[in-house]
XYZ file of C-alpha atoms in Angstrom:
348
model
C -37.204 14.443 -14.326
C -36.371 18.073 -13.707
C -34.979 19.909 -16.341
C -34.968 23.360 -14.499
C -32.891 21.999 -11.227
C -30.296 19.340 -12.975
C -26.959 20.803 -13.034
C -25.675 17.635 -15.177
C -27.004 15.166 -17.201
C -25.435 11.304 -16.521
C -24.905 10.028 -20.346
C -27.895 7.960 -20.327
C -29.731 10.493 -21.901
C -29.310 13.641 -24.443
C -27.915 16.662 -22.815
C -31.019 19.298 -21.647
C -30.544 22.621 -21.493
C -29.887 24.189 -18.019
C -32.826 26.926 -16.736
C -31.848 27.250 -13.319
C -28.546 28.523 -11.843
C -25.781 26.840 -10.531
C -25.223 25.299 -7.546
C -22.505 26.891 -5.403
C -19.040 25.498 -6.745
C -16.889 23.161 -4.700
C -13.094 23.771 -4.725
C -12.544 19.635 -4.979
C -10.346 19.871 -8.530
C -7.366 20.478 -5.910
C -7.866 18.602 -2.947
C -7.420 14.505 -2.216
C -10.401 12.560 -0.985
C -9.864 10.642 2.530
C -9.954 6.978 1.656
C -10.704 4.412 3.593
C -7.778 2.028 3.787
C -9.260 -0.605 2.180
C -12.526 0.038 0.684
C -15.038 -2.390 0.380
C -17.056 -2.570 -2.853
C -20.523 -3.349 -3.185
C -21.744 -6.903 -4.917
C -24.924 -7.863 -6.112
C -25.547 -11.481 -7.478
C -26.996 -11.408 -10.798
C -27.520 -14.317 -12.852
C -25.270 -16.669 -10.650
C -27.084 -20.057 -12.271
C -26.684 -21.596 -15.455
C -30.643 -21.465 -15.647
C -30.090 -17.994 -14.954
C -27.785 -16.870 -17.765
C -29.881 -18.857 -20.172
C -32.822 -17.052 -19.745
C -31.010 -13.599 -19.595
C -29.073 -14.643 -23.246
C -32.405 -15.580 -24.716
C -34.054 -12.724 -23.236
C -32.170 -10.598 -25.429
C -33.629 -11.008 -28.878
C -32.301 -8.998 -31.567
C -35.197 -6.886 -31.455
C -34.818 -5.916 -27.768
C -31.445 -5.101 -28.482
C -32.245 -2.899 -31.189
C -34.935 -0.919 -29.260
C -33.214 -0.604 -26.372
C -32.942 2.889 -24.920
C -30.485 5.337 -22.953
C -32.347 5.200 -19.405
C -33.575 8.321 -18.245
C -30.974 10.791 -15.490
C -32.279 10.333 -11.928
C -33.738 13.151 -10.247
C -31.218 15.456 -9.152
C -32.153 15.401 -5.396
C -30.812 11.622 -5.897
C -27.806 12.726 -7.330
C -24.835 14.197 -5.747
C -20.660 15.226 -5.667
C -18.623 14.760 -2.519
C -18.710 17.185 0.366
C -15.789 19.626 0.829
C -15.311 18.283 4.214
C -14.594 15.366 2.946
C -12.056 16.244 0.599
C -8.796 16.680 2.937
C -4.825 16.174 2.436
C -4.665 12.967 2.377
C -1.513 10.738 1.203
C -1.332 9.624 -2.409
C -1.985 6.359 -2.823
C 0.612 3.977 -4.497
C 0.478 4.071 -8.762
C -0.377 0.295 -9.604
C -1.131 -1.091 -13.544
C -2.302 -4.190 -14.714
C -0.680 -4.978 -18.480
C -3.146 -5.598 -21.499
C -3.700 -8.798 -22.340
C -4.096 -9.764 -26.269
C -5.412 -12.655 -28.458
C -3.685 -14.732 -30.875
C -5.616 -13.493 -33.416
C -5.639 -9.736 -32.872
C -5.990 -7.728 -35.601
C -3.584 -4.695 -35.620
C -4.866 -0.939 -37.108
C -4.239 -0.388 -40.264
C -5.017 2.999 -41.034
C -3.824 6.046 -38.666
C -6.170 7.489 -36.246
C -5.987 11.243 -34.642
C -4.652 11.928 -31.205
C -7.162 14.807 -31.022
C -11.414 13.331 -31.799
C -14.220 14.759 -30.386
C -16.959 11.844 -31.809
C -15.840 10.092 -34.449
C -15.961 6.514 -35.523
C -13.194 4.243 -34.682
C -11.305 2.754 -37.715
C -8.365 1.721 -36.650
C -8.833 -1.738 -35.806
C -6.650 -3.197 -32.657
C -7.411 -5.118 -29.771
C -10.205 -2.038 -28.633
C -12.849 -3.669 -31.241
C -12.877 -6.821 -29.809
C -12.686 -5.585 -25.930
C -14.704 -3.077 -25.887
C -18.594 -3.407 -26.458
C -22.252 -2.793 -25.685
C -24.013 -3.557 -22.437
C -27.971 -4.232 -22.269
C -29.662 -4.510 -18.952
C -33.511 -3.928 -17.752
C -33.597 -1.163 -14.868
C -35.594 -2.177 -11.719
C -36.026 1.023 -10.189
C -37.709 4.275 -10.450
C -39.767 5.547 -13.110
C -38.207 3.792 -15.420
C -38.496 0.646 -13.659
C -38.737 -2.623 -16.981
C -37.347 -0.067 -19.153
C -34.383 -1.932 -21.339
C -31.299 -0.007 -21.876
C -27.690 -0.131 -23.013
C -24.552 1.459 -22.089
C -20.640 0.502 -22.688
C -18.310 -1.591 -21.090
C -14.842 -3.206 -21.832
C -12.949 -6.035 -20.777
C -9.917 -6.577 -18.472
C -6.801 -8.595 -17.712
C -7.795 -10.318 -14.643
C -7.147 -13.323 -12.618
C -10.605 -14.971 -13.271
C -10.304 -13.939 -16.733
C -13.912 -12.494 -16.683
C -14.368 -8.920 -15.646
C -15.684 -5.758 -17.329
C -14.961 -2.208 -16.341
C -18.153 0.248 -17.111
C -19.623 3.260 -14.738
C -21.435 3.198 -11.629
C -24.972 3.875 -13.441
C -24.685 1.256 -15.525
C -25.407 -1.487 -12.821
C -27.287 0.244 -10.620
C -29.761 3.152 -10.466
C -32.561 4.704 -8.384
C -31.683 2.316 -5.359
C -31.834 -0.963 -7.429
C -29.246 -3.048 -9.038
C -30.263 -3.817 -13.102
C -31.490 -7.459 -14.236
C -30.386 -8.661 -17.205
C -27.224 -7.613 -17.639
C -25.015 -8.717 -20.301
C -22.162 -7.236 -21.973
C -21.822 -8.068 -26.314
C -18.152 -7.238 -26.763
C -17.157 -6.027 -30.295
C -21.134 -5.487 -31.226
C -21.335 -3.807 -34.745
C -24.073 -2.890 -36.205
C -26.412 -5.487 -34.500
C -23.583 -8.086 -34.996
C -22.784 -9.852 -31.579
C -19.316 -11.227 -33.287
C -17.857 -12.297 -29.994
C -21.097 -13.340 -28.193
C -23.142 -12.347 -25.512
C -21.900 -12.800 -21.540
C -24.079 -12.564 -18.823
C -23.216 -10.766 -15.726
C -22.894 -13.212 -12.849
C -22.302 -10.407 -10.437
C -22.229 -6.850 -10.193
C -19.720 -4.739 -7.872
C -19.672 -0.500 -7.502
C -18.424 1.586 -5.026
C -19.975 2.165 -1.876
C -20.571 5.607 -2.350
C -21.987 5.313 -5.548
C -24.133 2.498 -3.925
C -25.401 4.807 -1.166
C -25.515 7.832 -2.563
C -25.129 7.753 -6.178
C -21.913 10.135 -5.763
C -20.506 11.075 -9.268
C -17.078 11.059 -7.791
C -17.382 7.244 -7.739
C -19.285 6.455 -10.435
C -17.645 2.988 -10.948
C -18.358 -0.699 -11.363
C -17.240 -3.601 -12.981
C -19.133 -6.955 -13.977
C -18.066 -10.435 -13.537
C -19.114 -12.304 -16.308
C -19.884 -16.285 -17.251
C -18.007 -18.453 -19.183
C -19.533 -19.160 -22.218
C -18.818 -22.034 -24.419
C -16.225 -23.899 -21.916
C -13.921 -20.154 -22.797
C -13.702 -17.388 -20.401
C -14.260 -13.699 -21.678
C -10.411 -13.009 -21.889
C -9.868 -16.296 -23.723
C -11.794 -14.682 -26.655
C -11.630 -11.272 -26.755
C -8.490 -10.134 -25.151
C -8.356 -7.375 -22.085
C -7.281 -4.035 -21.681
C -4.763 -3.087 -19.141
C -5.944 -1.624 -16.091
C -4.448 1.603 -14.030
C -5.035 3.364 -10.934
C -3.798 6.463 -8.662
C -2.077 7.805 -12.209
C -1.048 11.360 -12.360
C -3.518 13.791 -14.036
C -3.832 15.589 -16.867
C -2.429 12.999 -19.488
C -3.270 12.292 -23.135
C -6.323 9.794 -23.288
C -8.280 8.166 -25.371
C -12.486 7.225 -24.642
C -14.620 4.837 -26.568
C -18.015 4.095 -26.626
C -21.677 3.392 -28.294
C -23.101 6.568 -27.999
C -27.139 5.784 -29.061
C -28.575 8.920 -28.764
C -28.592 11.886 -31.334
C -26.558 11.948 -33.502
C -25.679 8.492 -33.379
C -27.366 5.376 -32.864
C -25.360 2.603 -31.005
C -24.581 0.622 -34.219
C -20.727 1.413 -34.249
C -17.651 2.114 -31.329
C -16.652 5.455 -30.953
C -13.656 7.622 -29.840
C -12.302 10.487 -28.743
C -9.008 11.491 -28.016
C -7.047 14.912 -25.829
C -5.168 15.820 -23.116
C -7.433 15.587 -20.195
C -8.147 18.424 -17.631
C -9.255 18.789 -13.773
C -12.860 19.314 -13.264
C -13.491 23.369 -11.870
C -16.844 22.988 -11.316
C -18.240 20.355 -8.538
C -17.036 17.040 -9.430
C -13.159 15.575 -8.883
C -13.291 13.949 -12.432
C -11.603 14.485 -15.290
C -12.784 16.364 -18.357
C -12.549 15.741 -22.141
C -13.533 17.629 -24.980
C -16.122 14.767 -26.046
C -19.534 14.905 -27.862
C -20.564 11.369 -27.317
C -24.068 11.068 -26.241
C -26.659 8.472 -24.397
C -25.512 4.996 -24.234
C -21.460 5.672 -24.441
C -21.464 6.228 -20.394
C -19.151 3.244 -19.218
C -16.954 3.651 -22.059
C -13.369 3.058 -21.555
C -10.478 5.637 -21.420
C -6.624 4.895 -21.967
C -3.872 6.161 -20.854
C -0.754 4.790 -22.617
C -2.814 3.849 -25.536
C -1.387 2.369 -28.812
C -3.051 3.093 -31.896
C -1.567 0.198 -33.733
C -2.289 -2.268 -31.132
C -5.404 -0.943 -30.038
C -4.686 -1.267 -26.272
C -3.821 0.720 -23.565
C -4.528 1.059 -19.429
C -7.943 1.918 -19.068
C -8.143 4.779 -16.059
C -11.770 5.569 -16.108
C -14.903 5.614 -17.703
C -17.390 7.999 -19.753
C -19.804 9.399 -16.617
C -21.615 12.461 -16.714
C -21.742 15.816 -18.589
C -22.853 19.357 -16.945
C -26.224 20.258 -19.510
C -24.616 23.687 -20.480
C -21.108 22.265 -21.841
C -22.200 18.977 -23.845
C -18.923 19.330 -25.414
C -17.254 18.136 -22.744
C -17.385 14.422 -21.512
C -16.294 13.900 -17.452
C -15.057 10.882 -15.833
C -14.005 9.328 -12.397
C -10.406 9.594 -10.906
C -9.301 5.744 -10.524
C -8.431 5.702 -6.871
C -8.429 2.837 -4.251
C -12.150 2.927 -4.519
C -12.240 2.028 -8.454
C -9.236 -0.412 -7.606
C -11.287 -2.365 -4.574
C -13.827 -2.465 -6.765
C -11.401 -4.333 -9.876
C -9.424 -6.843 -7.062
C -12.780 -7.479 -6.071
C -14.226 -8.427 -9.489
C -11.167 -10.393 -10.237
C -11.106 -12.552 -7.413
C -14.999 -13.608 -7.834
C -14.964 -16.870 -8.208
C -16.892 -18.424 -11.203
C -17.743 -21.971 -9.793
């Protein structure tokens, strides 16, 4: 790690302090990336056998869970934004959502939660506690290479009734794809309410699988049935939307684990969005979750009653000198490839 050169800090780990100066600025807040027209994700089996997902579920004990750590930022050198030449007029891609999809048994909020959070716990009940949760995996490359750590996630409406939206980092890292990843939807306080689901494949963007670009900092996880019941079957999904206008009241969740909380209970927080000015194209919140949220959801078109919404990206990265702000990636064609890929995995 190099505290003196990283310009941002990916929400693995607590924000550092920035020594060095910045890197020159790119002008990419105004400009539309050139898309392939039909991207092609990146998939990586994981634990594609029932042998396989037994051993990852009883691999994580309680314990494990409980000790598990926000994994360190890559080096900066391995880290990067998209060039400016690639970032030309290109034409808007078409808006497309994907409804929410609840449970029988959904509880709705009962007590009124603010439009405008920076960090604080979620109370308001809703389909989001049962969706959204913790995910555990064991990196496999770098220096932290066996380490176990945990990030968020949250389930989708989706065809195979089995994906989970989190960020890019969050699967892979360092060159190499994580092992034993599951995702514990409504965890709470060590609870695993809703069970544990082991990733039978992985899927990111090819630019975050090359290059580790923070533009594209997405993936989603296709999950095993569990119990004859697919994910969806038991804990509902969130909508789903992508090529949205900008700047739009949101809503992010997650576990943050690191200083000054500790991964026991969902968090939110809530604003009107803005455009990146410094390097990245994401889109900033005034957020002070820390380590372990990254892969949280965010809504647009979310109901506090309900607890649902479309979920049009995920917590990312933060620049060290402005923890107070929380960045995520714009949901383009690239995080939609990466969804209609997910969704059309087949389970059997």
């Amino acid at each position: 790690m190099h505290p003196t050169a990283r310009r941002f800090a990916t929400l693995t780990v607590p924000v550092l302090a920035v020594a060095g100066a910045l890197l020159p600025v790119a002008s990419a807040h105004g400009a539309t990336r050139v898309t392939a027209p039909n991207p092609h994700p990146v998939i990586h089996e994981a634990a594609d056998t029932k042998a396989e997902q037994r051993s990852v579920k009883s691999y994580w004990t309680e314990a494990k869970m409980e000790t598990a750590k926000p994994l360190d930022a890559p080096d900066s050198d391995d880290m990067s934004f998209a060039s400016t030449s690639a970032l030309l007029d290109a034409p808007a891609a078409k808006p497309a959502t994907v409804a929410p999809t609840l449970t029988a048994d959904t509880t709705y909020g009962m007590s009124y939660a603010s439009s405008r959070s920076s960090g604080a716990a979620w109370t308001g009940g809703g389909a989001i506690v049962k969706t959204a949760g913790r995910v555990f995996f064991t990196i496999t490359a770098g220096s932290d290479a066996g380490r176990n750590a945990s990030c968020s996630g949250n389930a989708v409406t989706s065809v195979n009734k089995s994906v989970v939206i989190t960020a890019g980092h969050c699967v892979k890292i360092n060159g190499g794809f994580h092992s034993n990843w599951v995702f514990v939807p409504g965890y709470d306080q060590g609870n695993r309410p809703n069970g544990t689901w082991p990733a039978t494949n992985l899927l990111t963007t090819p630019q975050w699988s090359s290059s580790e670009d923070m533009n594209y900092d997405v993936a989603a996880a296709v999950v095993a049935p569990q119990g004859g019941q697919s994910l969806t079957d038991v804990v509902g999904g969130q909508g789903i939307a992508f090529n949205q206008p900008r700047g739009r009241q949101m809503y992010s969740f997650g576990y943050p684990a690191a200083s000054p909380y500790d991964g026991s209970k969902l968090v939110y927080c809530g604003g009107r969005t803005f455009d990146d000015f410094l390097q990245s194209e994401d889109q900033g919140l005034n957020c002070n979750m820390t380590g372990g949220s990254s892969g949280g959801p965010w809504f647009l078109s979310f109901n506090e009653s309900t607890g649902a919404g479309l979920l049009n990206s995920v917590n990312s990265f933060k620049y060290n000198f402005a923890s107070f702000w929380m960045f995520g990636p714009y949901f383009g064609p690239e995080a939609q490839a990466v969804y209609n890929a997910a969704q059309s995995t087949s389970l059997t």
